[in-house]
Steps between C-alpha positions, in 0.01 A plus 500: 500500500607859415401460128178357598432812739609742244766625729756780461863407567727719712876452556786664686728667235875475551651438165453505124542132519151504659329540158677217342418278789123608488484432132643146546289442794166596384518723186303775660366824376571838640474881438711696262513842351347490157816637349684198607315274262673681209839433624736252311518159680338630816192599322456134355511379863255739627248419226562109524412526883198701431598770737245761590603819308461835684525851428530773774280447808286210379670205655223411734238520217714268275542250772125482592417445122744209502401315817152545428523343149312172467822332368731607781686215621322262282665264244568686183397837668700773685780360719516598879597846568825526727609833657765618745338713755822635641505708175879453484777260561632467846802321653308190626579562867146664572164581341433852407147638514249352263317719264130412465468455131475106517254535792261743392375238228283306741660172409682224690879546512760244446814596691824399333799515736842519324826466713855502357754299676854650455847533661666765302313759285141554571294433181264771592487787239543789738784666315463740209701325235323179396813399288718498836240288676466266201889458507517438876244210463697342229804506703345288770530122484120475560203710571217303704162613567193330670143580396201432728141536388273548790139400506277756324370769752142617474412864608231529779216751469696774696797432276285551186417842630854581617749328264789626712404254769499229267842613362639516846371142593655339182838706560515352860436139369769551241750639754438208738559262210822685385612553867574864437378818696244732356672839414320821537620650166406506138609602167375838541756551779764403270400734229468783759862445636621501130322826442662643815850424343564215738757246371714226649446211745278545813373282781144419485440700822640805339295451185182469695577814714572711199200371322278587803643859482422523126140391573437745785 
């Protein structure tokens, strides 16, 4: 149904494993920096999946050209575009604020809900060293995850005018499916805290309080 509607997929991003899962599940397209297409190995994957290649500041334009193309979501044409509206990986215990990039396109949205089941190490890629994260996953007997595809959601007239409203409705539906809270934080908060020289482990309440101070 999502392909028939020419929808855009959105998913909650927790781990680098998400990319392999989505390629196995639907072989979607995405958005990538143009320079990535020239990288060894990774560049071949970017080109094979027909990712939309962007320069600086033209992401929305590239996406609009893609979803408006006559072959979008058609057999032999461009594959469905899938995006992570949180803009970064999170720990899976809540949903961060959604950016509106996937919602300004005026297309139906296919929510893809990914939930990792674990007892030991959280598969979420929230640590700086990807090698350490990879090693921890290998040291677990198993790493389980569940994927739920919600029915495609159509924007109403008001949401077409105000994409943030559409993003909020999709985010709430995904949070209900995942049974996690909505977290009033985003990747920009993390970057601001890093620029302020903050390091180490913090409780979420402390992060939100500090982020609010930095925004003020």
